[in-house]
Tab-separated table of C-alpha atoms in Angstrom:
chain	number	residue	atom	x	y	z
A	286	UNK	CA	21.178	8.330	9.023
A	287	UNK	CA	22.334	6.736	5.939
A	288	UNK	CA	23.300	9.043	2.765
A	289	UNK	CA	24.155	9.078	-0.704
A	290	UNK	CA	25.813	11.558	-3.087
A	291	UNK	CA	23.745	12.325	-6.483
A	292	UNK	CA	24.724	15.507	-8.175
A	293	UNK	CA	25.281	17.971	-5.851
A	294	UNK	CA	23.710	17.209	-2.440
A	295	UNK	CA	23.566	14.069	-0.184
A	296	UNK	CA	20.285	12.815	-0.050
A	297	UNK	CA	19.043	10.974	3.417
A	298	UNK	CA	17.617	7.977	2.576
A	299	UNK	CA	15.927	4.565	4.365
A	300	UNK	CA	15.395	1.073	2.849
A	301	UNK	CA	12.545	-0.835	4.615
A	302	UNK	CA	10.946	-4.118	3.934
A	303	UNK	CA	11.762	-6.957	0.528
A	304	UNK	CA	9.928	-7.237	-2.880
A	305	UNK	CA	9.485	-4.968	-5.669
A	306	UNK	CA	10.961	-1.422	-4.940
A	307	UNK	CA	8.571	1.476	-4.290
A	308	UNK	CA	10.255	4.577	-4.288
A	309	UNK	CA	8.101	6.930	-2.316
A	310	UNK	CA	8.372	10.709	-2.583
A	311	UNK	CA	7.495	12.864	-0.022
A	312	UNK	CA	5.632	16.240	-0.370
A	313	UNK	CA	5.943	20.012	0.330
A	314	UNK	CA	8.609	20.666	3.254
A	315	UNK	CA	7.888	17.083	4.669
A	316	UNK	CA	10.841	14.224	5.365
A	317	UNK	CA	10.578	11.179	5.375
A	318	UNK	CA	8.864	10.567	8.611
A	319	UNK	CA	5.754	12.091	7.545
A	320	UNK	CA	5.112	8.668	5.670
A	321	UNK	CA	4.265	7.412	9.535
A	322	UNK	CA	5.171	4.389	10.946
A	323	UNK	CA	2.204	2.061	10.574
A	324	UNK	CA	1.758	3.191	6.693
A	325	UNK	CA	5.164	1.993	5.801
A	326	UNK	CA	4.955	-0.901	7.949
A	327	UNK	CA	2.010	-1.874	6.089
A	328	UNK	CA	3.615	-1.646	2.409
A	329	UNK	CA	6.737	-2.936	3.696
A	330	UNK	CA	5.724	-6.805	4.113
A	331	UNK	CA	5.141	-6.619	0.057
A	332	UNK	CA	7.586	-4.115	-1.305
A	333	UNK	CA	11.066	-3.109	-0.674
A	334	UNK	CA	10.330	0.773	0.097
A	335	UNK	CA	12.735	3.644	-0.784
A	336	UNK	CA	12.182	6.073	1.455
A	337	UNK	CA	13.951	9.750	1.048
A	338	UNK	CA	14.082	13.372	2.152
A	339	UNK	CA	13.739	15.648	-0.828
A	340	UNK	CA	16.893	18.331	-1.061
A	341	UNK	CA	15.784	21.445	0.959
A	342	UNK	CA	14.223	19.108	3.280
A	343	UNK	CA	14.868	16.534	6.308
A	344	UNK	CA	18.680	15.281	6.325
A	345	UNK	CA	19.235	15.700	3.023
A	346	UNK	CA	21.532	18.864	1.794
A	347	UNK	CA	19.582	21.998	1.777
A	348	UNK	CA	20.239	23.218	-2.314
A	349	UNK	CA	22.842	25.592	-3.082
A	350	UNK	CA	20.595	27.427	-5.699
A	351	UNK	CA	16.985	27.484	-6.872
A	352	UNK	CA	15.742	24.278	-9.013
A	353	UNK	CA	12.614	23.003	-10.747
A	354	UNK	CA	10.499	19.941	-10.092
A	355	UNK	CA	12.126	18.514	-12.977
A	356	UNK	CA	15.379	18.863	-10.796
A	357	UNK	CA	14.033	17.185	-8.201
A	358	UNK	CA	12.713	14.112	-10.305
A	359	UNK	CA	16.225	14.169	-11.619
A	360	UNK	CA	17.550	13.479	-7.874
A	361	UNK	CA	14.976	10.668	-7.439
A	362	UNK	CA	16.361	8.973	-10.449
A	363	UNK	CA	20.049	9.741	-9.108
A	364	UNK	CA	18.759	8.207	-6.004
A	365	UNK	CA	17.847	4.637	-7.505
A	366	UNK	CA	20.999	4.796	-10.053
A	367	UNK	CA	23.020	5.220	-6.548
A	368	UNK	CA	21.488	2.110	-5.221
A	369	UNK	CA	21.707	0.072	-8.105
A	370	UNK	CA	18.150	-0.082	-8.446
A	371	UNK	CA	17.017	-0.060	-11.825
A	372	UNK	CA	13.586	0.216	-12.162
A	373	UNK	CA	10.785	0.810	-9.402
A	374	UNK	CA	7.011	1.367	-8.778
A	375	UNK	CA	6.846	5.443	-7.689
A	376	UNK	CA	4.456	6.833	-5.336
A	377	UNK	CA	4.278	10.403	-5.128
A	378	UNK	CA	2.299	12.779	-2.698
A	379	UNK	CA	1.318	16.459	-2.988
A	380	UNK	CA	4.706	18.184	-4.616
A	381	UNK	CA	5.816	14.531	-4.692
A	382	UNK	CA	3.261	13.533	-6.908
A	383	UNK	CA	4.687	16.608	-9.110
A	384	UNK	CA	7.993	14.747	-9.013
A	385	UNK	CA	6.724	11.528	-9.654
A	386	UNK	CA	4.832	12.857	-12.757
A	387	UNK	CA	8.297	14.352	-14.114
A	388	UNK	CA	9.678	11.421	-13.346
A	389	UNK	CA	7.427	9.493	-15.444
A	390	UNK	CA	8.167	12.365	-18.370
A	391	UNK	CA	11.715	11.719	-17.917
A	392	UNK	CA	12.871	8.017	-16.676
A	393	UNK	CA	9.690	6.107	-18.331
A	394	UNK	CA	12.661	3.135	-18.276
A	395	UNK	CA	12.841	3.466	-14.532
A	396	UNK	CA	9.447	3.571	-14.043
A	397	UNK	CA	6.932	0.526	-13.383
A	398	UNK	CA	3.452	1.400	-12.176
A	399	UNK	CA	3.085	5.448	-11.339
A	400	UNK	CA	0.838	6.458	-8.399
A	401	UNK	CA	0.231	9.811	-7.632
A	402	UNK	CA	-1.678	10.994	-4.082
A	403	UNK	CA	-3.728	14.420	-3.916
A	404	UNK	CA	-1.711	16.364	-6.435
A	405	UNK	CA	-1.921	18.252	-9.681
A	406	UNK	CA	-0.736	18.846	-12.890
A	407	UNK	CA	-0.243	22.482	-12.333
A	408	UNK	CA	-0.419	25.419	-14.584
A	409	UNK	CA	-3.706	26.602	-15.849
A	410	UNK	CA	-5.269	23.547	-15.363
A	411	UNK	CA	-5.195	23.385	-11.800
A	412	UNK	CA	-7.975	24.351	-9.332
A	413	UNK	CA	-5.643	25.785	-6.467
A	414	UNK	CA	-6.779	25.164	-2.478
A	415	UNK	CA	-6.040	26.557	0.848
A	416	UNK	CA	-2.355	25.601	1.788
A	417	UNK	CA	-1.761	28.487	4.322
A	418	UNK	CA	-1.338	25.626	7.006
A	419	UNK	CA	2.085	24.858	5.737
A	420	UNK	CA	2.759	28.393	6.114
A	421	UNK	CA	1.224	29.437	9.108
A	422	UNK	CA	2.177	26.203	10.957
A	423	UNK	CA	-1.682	24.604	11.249
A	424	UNK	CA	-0.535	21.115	9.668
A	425	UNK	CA	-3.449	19.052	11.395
A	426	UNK	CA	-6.058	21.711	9.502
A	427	UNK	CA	-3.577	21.031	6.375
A	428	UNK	CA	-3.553	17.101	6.197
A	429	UNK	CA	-6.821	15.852	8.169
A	430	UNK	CA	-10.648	16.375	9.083
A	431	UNK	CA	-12.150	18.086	11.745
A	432	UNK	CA	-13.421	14.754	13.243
A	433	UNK	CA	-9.995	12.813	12.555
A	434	UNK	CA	-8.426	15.663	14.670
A	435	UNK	CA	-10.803	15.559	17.461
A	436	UNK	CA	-10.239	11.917	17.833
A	437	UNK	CA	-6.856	11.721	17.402
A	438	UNK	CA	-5.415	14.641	19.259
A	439	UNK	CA	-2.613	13.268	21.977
A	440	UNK	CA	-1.496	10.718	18.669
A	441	UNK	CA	-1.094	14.134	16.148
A	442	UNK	CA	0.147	15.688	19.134
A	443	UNK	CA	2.989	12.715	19.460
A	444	UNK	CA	2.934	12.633	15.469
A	445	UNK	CA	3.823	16.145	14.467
A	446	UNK	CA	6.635	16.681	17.339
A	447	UNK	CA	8.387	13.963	16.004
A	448	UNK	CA	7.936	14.907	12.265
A	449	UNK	CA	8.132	19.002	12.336
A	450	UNK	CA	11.588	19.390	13.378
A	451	UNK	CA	12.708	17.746	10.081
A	452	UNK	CA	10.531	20.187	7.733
A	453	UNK	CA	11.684	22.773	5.732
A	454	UNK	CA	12.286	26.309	6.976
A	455	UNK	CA	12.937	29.588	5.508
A	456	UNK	CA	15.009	29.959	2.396
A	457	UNK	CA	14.781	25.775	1.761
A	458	UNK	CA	10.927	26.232	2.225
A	459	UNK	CA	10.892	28.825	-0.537
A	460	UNK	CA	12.861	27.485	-2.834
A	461	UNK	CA	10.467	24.399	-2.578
A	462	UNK	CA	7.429	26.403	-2.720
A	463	UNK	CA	8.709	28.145	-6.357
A	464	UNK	CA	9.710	25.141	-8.004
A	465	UNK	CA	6.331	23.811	-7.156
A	466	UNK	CA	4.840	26.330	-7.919
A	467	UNK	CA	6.090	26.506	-11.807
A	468	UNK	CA	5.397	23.034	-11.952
A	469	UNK	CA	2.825	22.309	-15.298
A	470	UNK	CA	2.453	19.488	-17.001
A	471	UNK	CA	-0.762	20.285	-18.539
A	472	UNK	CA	-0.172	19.333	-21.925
A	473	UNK	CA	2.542	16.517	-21.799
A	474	UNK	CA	0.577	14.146	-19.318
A	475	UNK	CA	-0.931	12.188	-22.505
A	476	UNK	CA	3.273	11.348	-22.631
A	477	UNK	CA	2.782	9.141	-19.743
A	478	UNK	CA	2.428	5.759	-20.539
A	479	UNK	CA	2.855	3.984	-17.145
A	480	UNK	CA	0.024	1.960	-16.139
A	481	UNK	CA	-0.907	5.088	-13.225
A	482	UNK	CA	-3.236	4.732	-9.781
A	483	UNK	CA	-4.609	8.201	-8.562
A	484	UNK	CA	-5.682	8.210	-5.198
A	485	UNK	CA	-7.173	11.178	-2.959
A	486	UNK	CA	-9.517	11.886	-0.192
A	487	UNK	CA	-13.131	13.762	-0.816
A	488	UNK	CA	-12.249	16.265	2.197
A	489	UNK	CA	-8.886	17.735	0.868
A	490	UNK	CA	-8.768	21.015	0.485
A	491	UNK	CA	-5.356	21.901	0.134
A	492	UNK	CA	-5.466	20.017	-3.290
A	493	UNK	CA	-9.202	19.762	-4.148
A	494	UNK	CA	-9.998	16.391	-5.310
A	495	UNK	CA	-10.931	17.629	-9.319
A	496	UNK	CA	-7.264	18.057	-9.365
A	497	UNK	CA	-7.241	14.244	-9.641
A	498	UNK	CA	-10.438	13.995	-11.900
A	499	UNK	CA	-7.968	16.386	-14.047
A	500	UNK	CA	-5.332	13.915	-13.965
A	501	UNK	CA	-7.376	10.814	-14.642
A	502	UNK	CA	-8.638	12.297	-17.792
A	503	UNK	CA	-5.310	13.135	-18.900
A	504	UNK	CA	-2.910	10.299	-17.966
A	505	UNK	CA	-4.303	7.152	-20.662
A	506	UNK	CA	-3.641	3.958	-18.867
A	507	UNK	CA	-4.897	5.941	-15.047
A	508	UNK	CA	-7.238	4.359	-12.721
A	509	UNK	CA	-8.554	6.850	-9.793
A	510	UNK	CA	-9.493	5.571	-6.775
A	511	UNK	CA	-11.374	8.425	-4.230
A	512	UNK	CA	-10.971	7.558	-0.167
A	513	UNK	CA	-14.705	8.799	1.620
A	514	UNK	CA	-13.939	11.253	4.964
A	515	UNK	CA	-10.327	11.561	3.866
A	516	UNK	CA	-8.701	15.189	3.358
A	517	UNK	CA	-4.664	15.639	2.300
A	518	UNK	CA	-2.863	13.508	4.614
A	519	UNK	CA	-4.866	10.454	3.507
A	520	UNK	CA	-1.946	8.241	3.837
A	521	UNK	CA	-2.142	8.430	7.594
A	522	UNK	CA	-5.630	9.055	8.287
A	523	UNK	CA	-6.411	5.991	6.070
A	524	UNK	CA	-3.343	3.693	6.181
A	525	UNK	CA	-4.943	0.711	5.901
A	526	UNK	CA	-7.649	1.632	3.004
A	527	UNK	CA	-4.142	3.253	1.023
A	528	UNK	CA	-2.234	-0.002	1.283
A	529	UNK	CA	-4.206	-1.996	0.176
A	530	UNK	CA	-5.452	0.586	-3.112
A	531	UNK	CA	-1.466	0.409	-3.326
A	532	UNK	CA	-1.188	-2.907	-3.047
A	533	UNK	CA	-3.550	-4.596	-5.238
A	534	UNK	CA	-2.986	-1.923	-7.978
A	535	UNK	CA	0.624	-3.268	-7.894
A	536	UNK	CA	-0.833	-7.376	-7.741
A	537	UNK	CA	-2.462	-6.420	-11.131
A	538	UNK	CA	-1.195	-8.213	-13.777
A	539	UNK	CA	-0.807	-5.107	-17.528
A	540	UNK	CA	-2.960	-7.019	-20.124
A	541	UNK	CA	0.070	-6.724	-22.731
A	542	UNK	CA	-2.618	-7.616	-25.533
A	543	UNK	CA	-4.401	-4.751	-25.272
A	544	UNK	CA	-4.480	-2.380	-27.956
A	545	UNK	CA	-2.297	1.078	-27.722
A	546	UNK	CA	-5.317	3.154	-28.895
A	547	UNK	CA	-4.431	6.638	-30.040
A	548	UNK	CA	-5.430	8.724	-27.220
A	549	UNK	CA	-8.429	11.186	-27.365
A	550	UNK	CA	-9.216	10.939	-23.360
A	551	UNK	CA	-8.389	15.265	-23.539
A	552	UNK	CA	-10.597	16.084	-26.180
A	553	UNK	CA	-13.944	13.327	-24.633
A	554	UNK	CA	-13.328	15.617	-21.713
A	555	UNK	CA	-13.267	18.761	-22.760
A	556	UNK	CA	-16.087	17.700	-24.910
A	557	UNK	CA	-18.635	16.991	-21.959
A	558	UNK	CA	-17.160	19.932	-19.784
A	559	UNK	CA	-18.514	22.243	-22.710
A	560	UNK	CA	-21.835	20.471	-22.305
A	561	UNK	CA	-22.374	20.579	-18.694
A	562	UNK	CA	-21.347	24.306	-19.379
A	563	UNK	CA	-24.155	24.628	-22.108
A	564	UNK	CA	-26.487	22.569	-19.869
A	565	UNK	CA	-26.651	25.219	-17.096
A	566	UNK	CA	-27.349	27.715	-19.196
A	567	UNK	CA	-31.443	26.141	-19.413
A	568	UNK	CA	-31.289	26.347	-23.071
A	569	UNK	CA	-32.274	23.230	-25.016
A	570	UNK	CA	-30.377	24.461	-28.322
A	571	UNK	CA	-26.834	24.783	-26.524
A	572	UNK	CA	-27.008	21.688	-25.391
A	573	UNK	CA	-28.519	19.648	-29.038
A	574	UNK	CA	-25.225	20.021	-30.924
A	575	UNK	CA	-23.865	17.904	-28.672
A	576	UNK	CA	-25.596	14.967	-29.141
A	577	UNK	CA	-25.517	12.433	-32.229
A	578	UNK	CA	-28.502	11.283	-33.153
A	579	UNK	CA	-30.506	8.997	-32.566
A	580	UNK	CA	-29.262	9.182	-29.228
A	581	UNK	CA	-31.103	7.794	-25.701
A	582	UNK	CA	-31.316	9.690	-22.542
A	583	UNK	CA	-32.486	7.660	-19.373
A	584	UNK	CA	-33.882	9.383	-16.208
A	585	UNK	CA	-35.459	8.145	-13.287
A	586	UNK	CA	-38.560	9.609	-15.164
A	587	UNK	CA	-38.352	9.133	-18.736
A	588	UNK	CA	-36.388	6.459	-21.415
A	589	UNK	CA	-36.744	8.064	-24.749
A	590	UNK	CA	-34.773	7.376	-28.258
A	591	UNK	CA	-34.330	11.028	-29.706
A	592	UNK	CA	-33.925	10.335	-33.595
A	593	UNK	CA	-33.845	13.834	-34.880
A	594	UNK	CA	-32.538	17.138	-33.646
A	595	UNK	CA	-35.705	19.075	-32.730
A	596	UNK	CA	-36.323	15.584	-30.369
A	597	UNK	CA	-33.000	16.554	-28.424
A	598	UNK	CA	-34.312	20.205	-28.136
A	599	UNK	CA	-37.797	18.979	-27.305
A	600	UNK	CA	-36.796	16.479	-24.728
A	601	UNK	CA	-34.220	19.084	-22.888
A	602	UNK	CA	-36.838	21.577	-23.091
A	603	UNK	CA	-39.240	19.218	-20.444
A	604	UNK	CA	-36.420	18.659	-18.327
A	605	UNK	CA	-35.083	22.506	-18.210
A	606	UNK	CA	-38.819	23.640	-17.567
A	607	UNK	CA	-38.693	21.210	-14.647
A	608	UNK	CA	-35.642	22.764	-13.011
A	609	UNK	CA	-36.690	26.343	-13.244
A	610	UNK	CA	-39.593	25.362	-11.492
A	611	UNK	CA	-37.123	24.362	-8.691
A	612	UNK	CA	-35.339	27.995	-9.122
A	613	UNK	CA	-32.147	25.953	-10.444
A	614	UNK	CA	-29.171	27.749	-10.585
A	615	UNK	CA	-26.331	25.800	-11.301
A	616	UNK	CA	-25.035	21.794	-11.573
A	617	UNK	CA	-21.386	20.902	-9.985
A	618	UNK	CA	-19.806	18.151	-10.947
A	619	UNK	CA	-18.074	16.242	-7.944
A	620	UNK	CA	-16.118	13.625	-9.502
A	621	UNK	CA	-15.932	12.752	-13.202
A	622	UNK	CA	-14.145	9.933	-14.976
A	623	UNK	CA	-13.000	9.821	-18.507
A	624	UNK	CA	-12.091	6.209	-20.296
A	625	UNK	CA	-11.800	5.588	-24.053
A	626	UNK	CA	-13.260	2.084	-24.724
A	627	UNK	CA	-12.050	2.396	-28.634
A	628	UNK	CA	-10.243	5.329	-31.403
A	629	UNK	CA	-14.116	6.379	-31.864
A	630	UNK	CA	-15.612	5.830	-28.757
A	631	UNK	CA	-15.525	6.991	-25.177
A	632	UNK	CA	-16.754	7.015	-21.668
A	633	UNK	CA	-17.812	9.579	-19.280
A	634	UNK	CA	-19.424	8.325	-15.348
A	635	UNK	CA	-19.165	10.792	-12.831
A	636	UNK	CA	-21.351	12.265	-9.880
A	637	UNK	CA	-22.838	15.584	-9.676
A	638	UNK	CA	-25.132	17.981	-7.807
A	639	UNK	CA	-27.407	20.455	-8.902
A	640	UNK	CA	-28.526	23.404	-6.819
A	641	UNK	CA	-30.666	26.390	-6.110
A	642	UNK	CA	-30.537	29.988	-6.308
A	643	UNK	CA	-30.120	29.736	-2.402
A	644	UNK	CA	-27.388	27.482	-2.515
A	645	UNK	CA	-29.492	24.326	-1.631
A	646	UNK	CA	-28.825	21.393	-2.922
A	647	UNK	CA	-31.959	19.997	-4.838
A	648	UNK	CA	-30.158	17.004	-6.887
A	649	UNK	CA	-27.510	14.546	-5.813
A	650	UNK	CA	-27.115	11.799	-8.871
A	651	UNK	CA	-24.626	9.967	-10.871
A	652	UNK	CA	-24.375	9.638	-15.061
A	653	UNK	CA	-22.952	7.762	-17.111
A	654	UNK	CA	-22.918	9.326	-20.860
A	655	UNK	CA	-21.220	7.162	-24.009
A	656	UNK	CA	-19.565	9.356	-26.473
A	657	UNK	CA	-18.513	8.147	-30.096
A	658	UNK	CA	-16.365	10.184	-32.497
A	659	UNK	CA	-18.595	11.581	-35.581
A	660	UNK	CA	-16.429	13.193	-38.624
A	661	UNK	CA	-13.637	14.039	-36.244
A	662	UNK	CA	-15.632	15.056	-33.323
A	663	UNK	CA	-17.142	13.772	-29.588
A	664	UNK	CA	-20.575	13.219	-29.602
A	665	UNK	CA	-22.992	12.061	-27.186
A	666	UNK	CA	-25.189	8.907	-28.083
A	667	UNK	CA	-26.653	7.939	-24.512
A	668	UNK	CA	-26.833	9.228	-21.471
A	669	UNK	CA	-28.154	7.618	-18.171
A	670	UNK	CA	-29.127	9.671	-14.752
A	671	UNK	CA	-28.964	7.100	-12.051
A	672	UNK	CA	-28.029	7.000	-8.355
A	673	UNK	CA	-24.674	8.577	-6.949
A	674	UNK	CA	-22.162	5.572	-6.456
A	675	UNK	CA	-18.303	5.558	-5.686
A	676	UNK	CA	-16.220	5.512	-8.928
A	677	UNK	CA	-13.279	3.347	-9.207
A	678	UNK	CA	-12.363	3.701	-12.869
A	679	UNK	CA	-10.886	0.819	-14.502
């Protein structure tokens, strides 16, 4: 056990492997073994890994009075000034992706390259999941698929008798729990300017993966990167496939010549979330004053050039007639990234599904829809239905 005193608790800390630093913060109740061996093993042959129980958990000093997230991004920044460390790569998990994104708000002149793993930005702007298996003790529900579990049973057996001893329990565990639970960073995340890698798995649900679509849109220089089959404790379930997203995000040389473009990723996504909204509503005039025209819609069906208004109206009119046929009810959007290519014009791909009044799923498809900035606001000039592919925004 090695410690070190910042403000007013020893934290427990471990230094593994040489390189760049990577100081990795640890989520909800969890210590520092929850990182699992083979996962730090694999980042430590290319980065000198900072390791650390967060206060109220593991070895370090359970907290003498109730704190913030803030608080706790202030004792991961105590941690490297301890060490003589004076700037690192973060990675931050669940509440520890809360801390890293403070700690971005706070320290950007500690800070290299952000990552954050299957969190949220709090607030409002959250879509909450189940965590009751922090609660209630069910951790392999909590951090893994059904099918992971049932094929790695004796191994989470082994895995969580080692780890659960060193999680936080009763007045620690709700101190944690409030201070992540005020957590919001809603409206400063356009502050970060880190170069940022968002990574979580399509079967989370104690942080549901449009948490991260949330985040991408938000955060300006973000890249998110989605693991298939994965659910919260992605990490461990999918060491390798998270090493190397970690790894070659970190290779990538920052194109310093790019331009610092003033940021309008909020308002391109708010934009097309009001139009999907208008969209399932089956009414071809909700849905035109969206659209700049001329503008181009592409379908597996139809490429047309609509160069008036009523054309928009006309066009969406065929395709809404189409779906109530069908007995549509409603489109869900699975996955959506947000990019802004210039200070007038943006980028929306994403995957969707559209289903039924039974809850059947008639539609499974991808789009890709350019925006461009007309008299101060987003408007859509093409649009393009095509198959469902894995994103990995750039």
């Amino acid at each position: 056990m090695t410690q070190v005193t910042v403000g007013d608790i020893n934290i427990n800390y471990e230094i593994k492997g040489n390189g760049a630093p990577l100081l990795m913060i640890m989520g909800l109740s969890f210590s520092l073994r929850d990182w699992g061996k083979k996962f730090t093993e694999l980042l430590a042959q290319h980065y000198q890994l900072i390791l650390f129980d967060n206060r109220d958990a593991g070895l370090t000093s359970e907290s003498t009075r109730p704190y913030t997230i803030a608080d706790m991004a202030d004792d991961a920044a105590g941690l490297l000034d301890a060490l003589k460390i004076p700037k690192a790569h973060v990675f931050g998990v669940s509440m520890g992706g809360a801390i890293a994104q403070q700690f971005a708000l706070k320290y950007p002149d500690k800070l290299d390259k952000l990552i954050l793993g299957c969190t949220m930005v709090g607030g409002t702007c959250s879509q909450p999941g189940d965590i009751s298996g922090a609660i209630d003790g069910n951790l392999s529900g909590l951090l893994f698929t059904p099918t992971f579990i049932q094929n790695h049973q004796q191994e989470l057996a082994e895995f969580f008798a080692a780890t659960t001893p060193f999680h936080s329990q009763g007045e620690a565990l709700r101190r944690q729990m409030q201070a992540f639970g005020t957590h919001d960073t809603c409206d400063i995340l356009s502050d970060i300017q880190a170069n940022t890698l968002i990574i979580t798995g399509d079967k989370d649900i104690a942080i549901p993966r449009s948490n991260s679509d949330l985040l991408a849109a938000k955060i300006p220089n973000s890249k998110l990167e989605i693991i298939a089959d994965a659910a919260h404790g992605f990490s461990y379930s999918h060491a390798d496939t998270t090493a190397d997203l970690i790894r070659l995000f970190l290779q990538q040389q920052p194109n310093s010549e790019k331009k610092i473009m003033k940021n309008q990723l909020d308002a391109i996504y708010q934009t097309f979330r009001e139009y999907a909204e208008a969209f399932n509503l089956l009414d071809p005039t909700q849905v035109e004053p969206f659209f700049q025209v001329p503008s181009m819609l592409m379908t597996s069906d139809l490429v047309v050039v609509m160069k008036e208004s009523k054309e928009v109206t006309g066009v969406f009119a065929v395709l809404m007639d189409k779906l109530r046929k069908d007995n549509f009810k409603e489109s869900k959007i699975l996955s959506l990234q947000v990019s802004q290519l210039s200070d007038n014009q943006g980028l929306v791909v994403g995957v969707a599904k559209r289903f039924n009044q039974a809850d059947e799923e008639i539609e499974h498809f991808g789009f890709t829809y350019t925006l461009r900035k007309v008299e101060g606001d987003w408007k859509i000039i093409a649009g393009v239905l095509h198959e469902p592919e894995t994103l990995s925004n750039s």
